[in-house]
XYZ file of C-alpha atoms in Angstrom:
669
model
C -76.418 -90.488 -102.106
C -73.308 -89.957 -99.956
C -75.181 -87.634 -97.635
C -78.242 -89.847 -97.250
C -76.735 -92.017 -94.455
C -73.694 -91.532 -92.145
C -70.622 -92.608 -94.165
C -66.921 -91.762 -94.335
C -65.257 -90.863 -97.627
C -61.671 -92.044 -98.176
C -60.954 -90.635 -101.661
C -59.094 -87.351 -101.185
C -57.096 -87.150 -104.452
C -57.939 -87.362 -108.201
C -58.687 -90.838 -109.533
C -58.658 -89.978 -113.260
C -55.878 -88.947 -115.575
C -57.717 -85.628 -116.231
C -57.200 -84.671 -112.594
C -60.734 -85.315 -111.414
C -62.273 -87.808 -108.983
C -64.568 -90.299 -110.702
C -64.083 -93.227 -108.285
C -65.193 -92.903 -104.674
C -64.715 -95.126 -101.619
C -67.120 -94.837 -98.691
C -67.296 -96.875 -95.482
C -69.956 -97.228 -92.804
C -69.519 -99.089 -89.508
C -66.118 -100.282 -90.789
C -62.501 -99.097 -90.796
C -60.489 -98.789 -94.037
C -56.657 -99.209 -93.890
C -53.767 -99.306 -96.386
C -55.573 -97.077 -98.876
C -53.535 -96.426 -102.054
C -54.302 -94.512 -105.255
C -52.003 -95.525 -108.170
C -52.206 -94.760 -111.934
C -52.625 -97.570 -114.507
C -51.061 -97.238 -117.978
C -53.756 -99.420 -119.524
C -56.642 -97.325 -118.213
C -57.497 -93.685 -117.730
C -58.674 -94.551 -114.193
C -56.379 -95.082 -111.229
C -56.115 -98.300 -109.213
C -57.632 -97.945 -105.709
C -56.647 -100.614 -103.149
C -57.477 -100.861 -99.433
C -58.319 -103.336 -96.676
C -61.550 -103.444 -94.643
C -61.465 -104.156 -90.907
C -63.610 -104.111 -87.803
C -67.048 -104.195 -89.396
C -69.964 -104.148 -86.964
C -73.665 -104.427 -87.657
C -75.797 -101.386 -86.927
C -77.281 -101.387 -83.450
C -81.039 -100.883 -83.264
C -82.320 -99.612 -79.963
C -85.447 -101.540 -79.005
C -88.506 -99.723 -77.729
C -90.176 -100.890 -74.527
C -93.425 -100.091 -72.818
C -94.515 -101.132 -69.354
C -97.987 -102.145 -68.172
C -99.724 -104.123 -65.415
C -102.296 -106.866 -65.650
C -104.910 -105.035 -63.609
C -107.627 -107.661 -64.215
C -105.549 -110.305 -62.405
C -105.470 -108.346 -59.133
C -107.218 -109.884 -56.140
C -108.917 -106.753 -54.884
C -109.797 -108.161 -51.454
C -106.216 -109.205 -50.808
C -104.928 -105.849 -52.071
C -107.269 -103.898 -49.789
C -106.285 -106.047 -46.820
C -102.576 -105.450 -47.454
C -103.150 -101.727 -47.838
C -105.144 -101.471 -44.605
C -102.447 -103.228 -42.596
C -99.637 -101.259 -44.211
C -101.299 -97.870 -43.923
C -102.172 -98.219 -40.236
C -99.164 -96.184 -38.986
C -99.875 -93.296 -41.388
C -101.987 -91.439 -38.817
C -98.987 -91.237 -36.474
C -97.007 -89.166 -39.015
C -97.400 -85.469 -38.295
C -95.773 -84.070 -41.472
C -98.177 -84.098 -44.485
C -95.314 -84.532 -46.987
C -93.968 -87.525 -45.117
C -97.445 -89.032 -44.858
C -98.006 -88.574 -48.615
C -94.628 -90.152 -49.412
C -95.363 -93.093 -47.129
C -98.775 -93.571 -48.754
C -97.339 -93.542 -52.303
C -94.544 -95.978 -51.434
C -96.995 -98.326 -49.740
C -99.398 -98.255 -52.702
C -96.507 -98.834 -55.138
C -95.250 -101.810 -53.141
C -98.731 -103.340 -52.903
C -99.320 -102.946 -56.650
C -95.909 -104.491 -57.462
C -96.832 -107.508 -55.381
C -100.388 -107.875 -56.715
C -99.677 -107.000 -60.377
C -95.946 -106.932 -61.178
C -94.918 -104.577 -64.028
C -94.616 -106.255 -67.409
C -92.062 -104.915 -69.898
C -92.767 -105.506 -73.544
C -90.706 -104.726 -76.615
C -92.619 -102.900 -79.349
C -91.810 -102.762 -83.025
C -92.452 -99.628 -85.068
C -94.805 -100.341 -87.892
C -95.195 -97.750 -90.589
C -98.754 -96.576 -91.045
C -100.037 -96.724 -94.608
C -100.988 -93.255 -95.957
C -104.513 -94.313 -96.896
C -105.353 -95.197 -93.306
C -107.568 -92.400 -91.994
C -109.116 -91.729 -88.616
C -112.322 -93.313 -89.829
C -110.645 -96.551 -90.994
C -108.688 -96.806 -87.735
C -111.857 -96.331 -85.774
C -113.725 -98.976 -87.788
C -110.785 -101.355 -87.347
C -110.967 -100.784 -83.598
C -114.720 -101.399 -83.632
C -114.300 -104.669 -85.534
C -111.730 -105.863 -83.005
C -113.987 -104.962 -80.099
C -116.962 -106.759 -81.640
C -114.786 -109.830 -82.285
C -113.688 -109.959 -78.643
C -117.305 -109.665 -77.578
C -118.309 -112.526 -79.870
C -115.372 -114.668 -78.709
C -116.516 -114.383 -75.126
C -120.282 -114.638 -75.598
C -120.515 -117.002 -78.610
C -123.937 -115.493 -79.249
C -125.281 -115.485 -82.834
C -126.329 -111.816 -82.648
C -122.804 -110.809 -81.552
C -121.350 -112.803 -84.445
C -123.716 -111.040 -86.897
C -122.734 -107.668 -85.457
C -119.057 -108.596 -85.830
C -119.536 -109.651 -89.460
C -121.289 -106.347 -90.161
C -118.499 -104.269 -88.567
C -115.789 -106.231 -90.382
C -117.548 -105.763 -93.707
C -117.959 -102.048 -92.989
C -114.254 -101.759 -92.162
C -113.143 -103.566 -95.327
C -115.411 -101.400 -97.474
C -114.153 -98.190 -95.843
C -110.534 -99.316 -96.233
C -111.062 -100.102 -99.924
C -112.754 -96.728 -100.503
C -110.026 -94.853 -98.596
C -107.283 -96.574 -100.598
C -109.089 -95.819 -103.857
C -109.535 -92.169 -102.870
C -105.867 -91.863 -101.873
C -104.535 -93.153 -105.186
C -107.084 -91.148 -107.207
C -105.927 -87.981 -105.454
C -102.271 -88.959 -105.895
C -102.655 -89.606 -109.622
C -104.568 -86.338 -110.112
C -101.894 -84.347 -108.274
C -99.174 -85.888 -110.458
C -100.864 -85.008 -113.763
C -98.134 -82.418 -114.473
C -95.258 -84.707 -113.446
C -95.078 -87.565 -116.006
C -92.084 -89.290 -114.377
C -93.630 -89.612 -110.933
C -96.980 -90.482 -112.488
C -95.351 -93.342 -114.424
C -93.566 -94.565 -111.273
C -96.875 -94.538 -109.399
C -98.564 -96.656 -112.079
C -95.601 -99.037 -112.054
C -95.847 -99.456 -108.281
C -99.590 -100.199 -108.573
C -99.297 -102.623 -111.500
C -96.042 -104.290 -110.447
C -95.630 -104.053 -106.676
C -92.105 -104.773 -105.519
C -91.606 -107.950 -103.580
C -89.797 -108.039 -100.277
C -86.049 -108.263 -100.723
C -84.761 -111.741 -99.817
C -82.580 -112.012 -96.772
C -78.849 -112.623 -97.278
C -75.893 -113.596 -95.119
C -73.511 -111.387 -97.091
C -71.044 -109.587 -94.824
C -68.608 -106.789 -95.473
C -65.725 -109.232 -95.232
C -67.233 -111.249 -98.112
C -67.319 -108.114 -100.219
C -63.717 -107.348 -99.300
C -62.575 -110.839 -100.326
C -64.323 -110.478 -103.669
C -62.559 -107.250 -104.498
C -59.213 -108.555 -103.174
C -59.338 -111.561 -105.491
C -60.392 -109.373 -108.426
C -57.485 -107.008 -107.828
C -55.045 -109.941 -107.554
C -56.409 -111.277 -110.828
C -55.777 -107.909 -112.521
C -52.221 -107.882 -111.199
C -51.567 -111.380 -112.526
C -52.801 -110.323 -115.986
C -50.527 -107.301 -115.938
C -47.518 -109.427 -114.931
C -48.324 -112.037 -117.570
C -48.125 -109.354 -120.254
C -44.545 -108.580 -119.138
C -45.272 -105.013 -118.286
C -42.477 -104.889 -115.733
C -42.245 -101.125 -115.925
C -45.566 -100.744 -114.240
C -45.262 -100.116 -110.541
C -48.093 -101.691 -108.593
C -48.311 -101.489 -104.842
C -48.217 -104.710 -102.849
C -51.518 -106.467 -102.322
C -53.050 -105.664 -98.991
C -53.256 -108.469 -96.510
C -56.694 -109.481 -95.446
C -57.628 -109.166 -91.844
C -57.745 -112.295 -89.754
C -61.450 -111.749 -89.346
C -61.977 -112.546 -93.045
C -60.468 -116.034 -92.985
C -63.639 -117.734 -91.850
C -65.688 -116.638 -94.858
C -65.972 -118.072 -98.330
C -65.733 -115.619 -101.266
C -68.938 -114.892 -103.077
C -69.524 -114.816 -106.794
C -69.752 -111.648 -108.847
C -73.452 -112.234 -109.496
C -74.110 -112.385 -105.754
C -72.276 -109.110 -105.183
C -74.232 -107.340 -107.937
C -77.479 -108.716 -106.576
C -76.623 -107.612 -103.043
C -75.724 -104.105 -104.213
C -79.021 -103.751 -106.101
C -81.130 -104.764 -103.169
C -82.016 -102.555 -100.246
C -83.009 -103.946 -96.861
C -86.621 -103.466 -95.893
C -88.342 -103.800 -92.609
C -90.550 -106.854 -92.640
C -94.185 -105.809 -92.771
C -96.683 -108.130 -91.176
C -99.643 -108.759 -93.399
C -103.042 -109.478 -91.970
C -104.422 -112.685 -93.393
C -107.936 -112.370 -94.719
C -110.236 -114.609 -92.803
C -113.497 -116.234 -93.861
C -116.242 -114.522 -91.911
C -118.552 -117.461 -92.603
C -116.382 -119.847 -90.575
C -116.599 -118.873 -86.923
C -113.657 -121.069 -85.876
C -111.231 -119.237 -88.210
C -111.190 -115.995 -86.185
C -108.421 -115.312 -83.726
C -108.667 -112.861 -80.788
C -107.346 -109.394 -81.557
C -105.353 -106.989 -79.403
C -107.295 -105.425 -76.569
C -108.307 -101.770 -76.902
C -107.434 -99.381 -74.091
C -110.550 -97.274 -74.640
C -113.848 -97.767 -72.860
C -116.015 -95.722 -75.212
C -115.595 -95.878 -78.988
C -117.688 -93.463 -81.028
C -117.584 -92.517 -84.681
C -118.060 -88.942 -85.746
C -121.818 -88.427 -85.830
C -122.625 -86.784 -89.145
C -125.653 -84.514 -89.137
C -126.161 -82.528 -92.318
C -128.438 -79.518 -92.438
C -131.719 -79.995 -94.357
C -130.871 -83.612 -95.174
C -133.677 -84.929 -97.438
C -133.583 -88.389 -95.857
C -135.091 -91.000 -96.004
C -135.560 -91.093 -92.241
C -134.626 -92.459 -89.830
C -131.126 -92.082 -91.248
C -127.914 -93.649 -89.932
C -125.619 -91.044 -88.336
C -122.886 -92.953 -86.453
C -121.801 -95.891 -84.257
C -121.290 -96.235 -80.521
C -119.509 -98.986 -78.581
C -118.446 -99.563 -74.975
C -115.924 -102.289 -74.098
C -118.014 -103.357 -71.087
C -120.137 -105.110 -73.699
C -117.378 -107.721 -73.983
C -118.338 -109.189 -70.612
C -122.013 -108.354 -70.151
C -125.054 -107.625 -72.273
C -125.170 -103.836 -72.546
C -128.082 -101.566 -73.336
C -127.108 -98.241 -74.895
C -128.986 -95.129 -73.762
C -129.137 -91.619 -75.209
C -130.438 -88.412 -73.616
C -130.126 -84.658 -73.680
C -131.054 -81.898 -76.162
C -132.388 -83.359 -79.370
C -133.560 -86.512 -77.587
C -135.726 -85.846 -74.548
C -134.948 -82.164 -74.015
C -135.535 -79.047 -76.134
C -134.598 -77.901 -78.659
C -135.655 -80.404 -81.318
C -136.936 -83.193 -79.080
C -137.016 -86.728 -80.543
C -134.494 -85.783 -83.234
C -132.071 -88.601 -82.318
C -132.602 -92.240 -81.484
C -130.270 -95.153 -80.778
C -130.361 -98.905 -81.334
C -129.823 -100.075 -77.766
C -128.332 -103.392 -78.954
C -125.833 -102.260 -81.608
C -125.194 -98.656 -80.531
C -126.114 -97.267 -83.949
C -127.332 -93.644 -83.802
C -130.051 -92.412 -86.158
C -131.544 -89.001 -86.954
C -135.313 -88.791 -87.486
C -135.896 -85.595 -89.499
C -134.175 -82.629 -91.168
C -132.631 -79.934 -89.005
C -132.009 -76.220 -89.559
C -128.478 -75.341 -88.461
C -129.309 -71.652 -88.180
C -131.792 -72.491 -85.410
C -129.742 -75.148 -83.601
C -126.081 -75.419 -84.640
C -124.972 -77.811 -81.876
C -126.382 -80.604 -79.723
C -124.719 -81.779 -76.507
C -125.812 -85.424 -76.206
C -125.246 -87.850 -73.340
C -124.573 -91.543 -73.937
C -124.787 -94.223 -71.229
C -124.184 -97.951 -71.075
C -126.464 -99.951 -68.753
C -126.569 -103.626 -67.900
C -129.531 -105.000 -69.827
C -130.665 -107.339 -67.064
C -130.617 -104.867 -64.167
C -130.643 -101.463 -65.849
C -127.610 -100.423 -63.783
C -125.248 -97.898 -65.388
C -121.918 -99.708 -65.804
C -119.630 -96.882 -66.987
C -119.203 -93.147 -66.891
C -121.419 -91.158 -69.219
C -120.016 -89.997 -72.539
C -120.852 -86.372 -73.351
C -120.580 -85.761 -77.095
C -120.998 -82.574 -79.093
C -122.927 -83.155 -82.308
C -122.377 -80.274 -84.705
C -124.781 -79.746 -87.580
C -122.887 -79.640 -90.860
C -123.799 -76.439 -92.629
C -125.576 -76.507 -95.967
C -125.708 -73.486 -98.215
C -129.399 -72.786 -97.743
C -129.286 -69.045 -97.033
C -128.704 -66.365 -99.622
C -127.037 -63.109 -98.521
C -129.606 -60.604 -97.257
C -129.304 -56.809 -97.557
C -130.558 -54.747 -94.640
C -132.789 -52.800 -97.077
C -134.490 -53.612 -100.334
C -134.001 -50.035 -101.576
C -131.484 -47.375 -100.611
C -132.223 -43.691 -101.330
C -128.922 -41.836 -101.481
C -128.546 -38.080 -102.176
C -125.417 -37.381 -104.205
C -123.974 -34.017 -105.136
C -123.470 -33.549 -108.872
C -119.985 -32.226 -108.208
C -118.875 -35.233 -106.150
C -115.578 -36.922 -107.019
C -116.558 -40.441 -108.113
C -113.103 -41.814 -107.300
C -114.243 -41.640 -103.685
C -116.995 -44.016 -102.467
C -120.474 -42.564 -102.795
C -122.182 -45.325 -100.761
C -121.642 -48.747 -99.199
C -124.022 -51.709 -99.195
C -123.852 -54.548 -96.675
C -125.341 -58.029 -96.867
C -125.310 -60.761 -94.216
C -125.340 -64.508 -94.881
C -126.759 -66.524 -91.975
C -124.918 -69.719 -92.871
C -121.992 -70.848 -90.718
C -119.486 -68.085 -90.094
C -115.999 -68.160 -91.617
C -117.010 -70.688 -94.268
C -117.507 -70.457 -98.013
C -121.266 -70.622 -97.464
C -121.224 -67.298 -95.588
C -118.474 -65.510 -97.522
C -120.223 -62.707 -99.431
C -119.002 -60.994 -102.593
C -120.705 -57.980 -104.200
C -121.213 -57.122 -107.869
C -123.119 -54.651 -110.070
C -126.069 -56.173 -111.904
C -127.264 -53.133 -113.874
C -127.039 -49.340 -114.114
C -130.133 -47.393 -115.185
C -129.728 -45.319 -117.309
C -126.566 -46.565 -118.955
C -124.699 -43.276 -119.309
C -121.830 -43.275 -121.823
C -119.577 -41.066 -119.701
C -120.416 -42.390 -116.225
C -119.823 -46.011 -115.149
C -120.314 -47.301 -111.619
C -118.698 -50.339 -109.979
C -119.006 -52.212 -106.660
C -116.057 -53.453 -104.620
C -116.564 -57.237 -104.344
C -115.140 -57.410 -100.800
C -116.586 -54.433 -98.889
C -119.519 -53.297 -101.074
C -118.211 -49.757 -101.652
C -119.764 -48.073 -104.698
C -117.473 -45.940 -106.869
C -117.662 -44.514 -110.368
C -115.707 -43.211 -113.323
C -116.490 -39.953 -115.111
C -118.469 -36.823 -114.204
C -122.121 -36.664 -113.183
C -124.473 -34.407 -115.105
C -127.714 -33.406 -113.427
C -129.190 -32.145 -116.679
C -128.511 -35.516 -118.421
C -129.889 -37.716 -115.595
C -130.913 -36.544 -112.160
C -131.720 -40.086 -110.898
C -129.467 -43.130 -111.383
C -130.585 -46.605 -110.278
C -127.946 -49.228 -109.453
C -128.993 -52.881 -109.103
C -126.393 -54.401 -106.731
C -126.081 -58.143 -106.131
C -124.545 -60.162 -103.282
C -123.438 -63.767 -103.832
C -122.029 -66.338 -101.391
C -119.157 -68.714 -102.237
C -120.895 -72.049 -101.677
C -120.673 -74.990 -104.055
C -123.983 -73.870 -105.508
C -123.888 -70.099 -104.867
C -126.997 -68.235 -103.729
C -127.543 -64.559 -104.458
C -129.879 -61.629 -103.797
C -130.144 -58.046 -105.053
C -130.972 -54.574 -103.830
C -131.581 -51.210 -105.528
C -129.506 -48.124 -104.786
C -131.188 -44.921 -106.005
C -128.741 -42.057 -106.468
C -130.641 -38.764 -106.391
C -128.387 -36.085 -107.843
C -128.300 -32.642 -106.274
C -127.558 -30.069 -108.939
C -124.101 -28.545 -108.843
C -122.789 -25.360 -110.370
C -121.827 -26.266 -113.897
C -123.762 -23.369 -115.484
C -122.724 -19.733 -114.952
C -125.425 -17.026 -114.592
C -125.843 -14.780 -117.638
C -127.168 -11.166 -117.404
C -130.200 -10.605 -119.589
C -129.601 -7.504 -121.746
C -126.525 -5.464 -122.551
C -127.589 -1.784 -122.076
C -129.067 -0.324 -118.908
C -129.927 3.303 -118.049
C -131.684 4.839 -115.077
C -132.420 8.413 -113.872
C -132.478 9.509 -110.244
C -133.022 12.918 -108.627
C -130.130 14.765 -107.250
C -129.546 14.645 -103.519
C -131.885 11.777 -102.593
C -131.382 8.365 -100.889
C -133.521 5.693 -102.505
C -133.833 1.864 -102.426
C -134.420 -0.391 -105.411
C -133.730 2.124 -108.110
C -132.857 -0.663 -110.566
C -133.188 -4.468 -110.936
C -130.761 -6.593 -112.929
C -132.097 -9.931 -114.278
C -129.976 -13.049 -114.926
C -130.549 -16.493 -116.432
C -129.093 -19.651 -114.758
C -129.791 -23.184 -116.032
C -129.006 -24.810 -112.691
C -131.771 -25.887 -110.306
C -133.565 -22.878 -108.753
C -133.214 -22.116 -105.072
C -129.890 -23.969 -104.823
C -126.421 -22.515 -104.169
C -125.586 -23.391 -107.757
C -128.461 -21.127 -108.950
C -128.363 -18.240 -106.481
C -126.617 -15.191 -107.950
C -124.014 -13.136 -106.165
C -123.627 -9.578 -107.627
C -120.589 -7.382 -107.344
C -119.863 -3.686 -108.289
C -116.545 -3.699 -110.096
C -116.252 0.093 -110.541
C -118.232 3.365 -110.071
C -118.783 3.026 -106.352
C -115.647 4.679 -105.116
C -117.657 7.093 -102.922
C -119.806 4.249 -101.564
C -123.010 5.748 -103.003
C -124.546 2.379 -103.994
C -125.576 -0.912 -102.415
C -126.205 -4.087 -104.473
C -128.211 -7.054 -103.083
C -129.906 -10.227 -104.441
C -133.631 -10.948 -104.401
C -133.842 -14.543 -102.965
C -137.032 -15.303 -104.878
C -136.332 -13.888 -108.340
C -132.505 -14.011 -108.186
C -132.476 -10.384 -109.460
C -129.821 -7.864 -108.495
C -131.242 -4.860 -106.591
C -129.350 -1.549 -106.863
C -129.990 1.106 -104.175
C -128.592 4.610 -103.443
C -127.354 4.915 -99.899
C -125.527 8.258 -100.335
C -127.003 11.217 -102.364
C -125.666 11.895 -105.837
C -124.554 15.376 -107.019
C -125.628 16.621 -110.441
C -122.996 19.351 -110.569
C -120.083 16.946 -110.290
C -120.874 14.463 -113.067
C -124.452 14.311 -114.308
C -124.068 10.735 -115.667
C -122.623 7.999 -113.416
C -121.324 4.683 -114.874
C -121.513 1.620 -112.614
C -119.947 -1.728 -113.765
C -121.707 -4.796 -112.294
C -120.684 -8.515 -112.530
C -122.475 -11.676 -111.365
C -121.483 -15.199 -110.207
C -122.997 -18.015 -108.085
C -122.656 -18.761 -104.410
C -121.172 -22.172 -105.243
C -117.844 -22.448 -107.134
C -118.057 -23.289 -110.808
C -117.044 -26.842 -111.779
C -116.002 -28.270 -115.119
C -115.308 -31.836 -116.298
C -111.922 -32.380 -117.947
C -110.782 -35.839 -119.085
C -113.397 -37.494 -116.911
C -112.280 -35.587 -113.776
C -114.191 -32.834 -111.994
C -112.230 -29.607 -111.400
C -112.960 -26.143 -109.934
C -112.678 -23.534 -112.689
C -110.774 -20.574 -111.249
C -110.370 -18.578 -114.456
C -113.994 -18.509 -115.565
C -115.189 -15.296 -117.312
C -118.006 -13.770 -115.292
C -120.922 -11.992 -116.968
C -120.789 -8.179 -116.481
C -122.678 -5.059 -117.661
C -122.463 -1.223 -117.509
C -125.343 0.665 -115.867
C -125.699 4.418 -116.678
C -127.225 6.532 -113.890
C -128.436 9.988 -114.953
C -128.654 12.539 -112.081
C -131.564 15.019 -112.400
C -130.678 18.623 -111.402
C -132.688 20.458 -108.661
C -132.887 24.268 -107.572
C -130.108 24.558 -105.099
C -129.854 27.690 -102.757
C -126.975 30.146 -103.257
C -123.931 29.405 -101.208
C -121.871 32.153 -99.463
C -118.180 31.966 -99.692
C -116.870 32.103 -97.128
C -119.741 31.082 -94.940
C -118.481 33.257 -92.035
C -116.438 36.485 -91.889
C -115.064 38.687 -88.992
C -114.981 42.536 -89.419
C -113.007 44.882 -87.083
C -113.330 48.756 -87.240
C -112.369 51.759 -85.039
C -114.828 53.343 -82.713
C -116.704 56.425 -83.971
C -117.255 55.217 -87.559
C -119.771 57.421 -89.459
C -123.174 56.087 -90.518
C -123.315 54.682 -94.067
C -119.764 53.433 -94.015
C -119.151 50.035 -95.798
C -118.029 47.467 -93.301
C -117.387 44.605 -95.787
C -118.474 42.699 -98.930
C -120.122 39.245 -99.034
C -119.983 36.955 -102.133
C -122.576 34.230 -102.859
C -122.806 31.769 -105.796
C -125.645 29.593 -107.144
C -124.564 25.934 -107.738
C -127.214 25.395 -110.399
C -125.951 25.516 -113.913
C -127.083 28.328 -116.276
């Protein structure tokens, strides 16, 4: 409370025997003198005494606004004065000086023809249940009343009664809606909810005015303090030291003290700004209506409501139109533009040229025409002359949730590798809602309707925001090579609309089956010293899909090919391993050759562990020993050495032995 309004605190020491401050003294717009704080033996509170001086009422700065009575200007006289005053303007060579002279002349002429009028305005708090619609209807009722006051025509009076009734109904509905919303919002706050009900059932009356001044309050407390002192003295408590009674200011002598009840009542009341209440008037009695304040607008138009696919009945009321020129003359309201006499949607709108009520004639599809730019005119009924500037108004069609999200395809065919990591998105679906953008009617969310087949170890899901499809687990081509996902898209309208599409996941087989060599003992015979292709074929069995990298075998010679005698290839059709001799074999060295062959696939081998796909690096490959028997052939003897040089003296006798040659046969005995 002390910080709610500007005040000065005067208690700066403890006021209780426990050393705390329980009594406070504040002043506002007054000065406090002779302040004392003394203990009392008969009480645990101290005695606070002071005098109040120089109290002034709060100054309220009035608000003014200035205007001119333009309608009272004699235009002919004003034009004549301007022409005579502006005659010398053509003799001024400087444009700035000419403009200044023109403005000063116009200002002087206006001050003479329509002197400025200064008016004090009072701030009036707007009730929270007053909306733009109720203010507009209030303005319309005032305009129609002014028109009726000037014309005294029965049709104008009927129009005024209709507008006033419409305004009262809208005000009642707005007030009801406001308090319903307020009570609903306070359902979790019992205290404020109770206070709200109390204010509705027992509205507080306006606080009565009072002439109580600060000096009256000071006199009351002065007399009360003097009375306490007299009681203390009468009890012969001479040991008690009490400070002298403060002397009242001379400004207090003219006031009579008030009673204690009046002080309590004045403290419990809070001043309120007087609120002017509009007196309800009998619309049946024409003489009981008083003219209302003039509106500054020329055109008054309600928000034209046009809902998409409105079922009618038609023609259906859409809004009201009014021009203040109708206060002086009989006005005919005109409407033109798209939706009236121009495409698109010709003859959609019509207007009552007497009352200005706008009607719509049939349903409209917002997706075809979301906006109409309509032109309103006011013409004098007798002459057909346009009496005011045209009003260009944008009529927006209020969107209805009449479009379900649409996928760009009814069926999606998506190839998916069996070894794909399902934590990453495998596909993304997209749906578009043609209702109004950035509204709940066009906000799309995705969901999974069904998964066929329902695999126990593989579950798919769809991101509701972006339509990304992910999964949990490991795919198995042998268990299901085709998975169908029924994906739905739903908008966020009041009554949501939805559509579905089918995503077909066609699995491409991955390598989760290692090739196995058929047989465990292999033997082949080849002649010695020959080069020959396809001397032996090694068959394997692989359960993966044929003709895929997961099925194709890749053979490798682990040992026995140190001299590079062999070449091992794969038959692309049969997946067999083909062994060929590219360098001749020698029987005499080792008649039986042992070649160790292993096999694997072109694609790495994957395994599923704890629902996660991993590359198996330590897999045991299938291997086999192939025995190659070399067949001996009749080899020619071999001299050793193959060449020899002999030197002898000249004159050697015939029959002498020049040297000995040794030859061996490589064939075994």
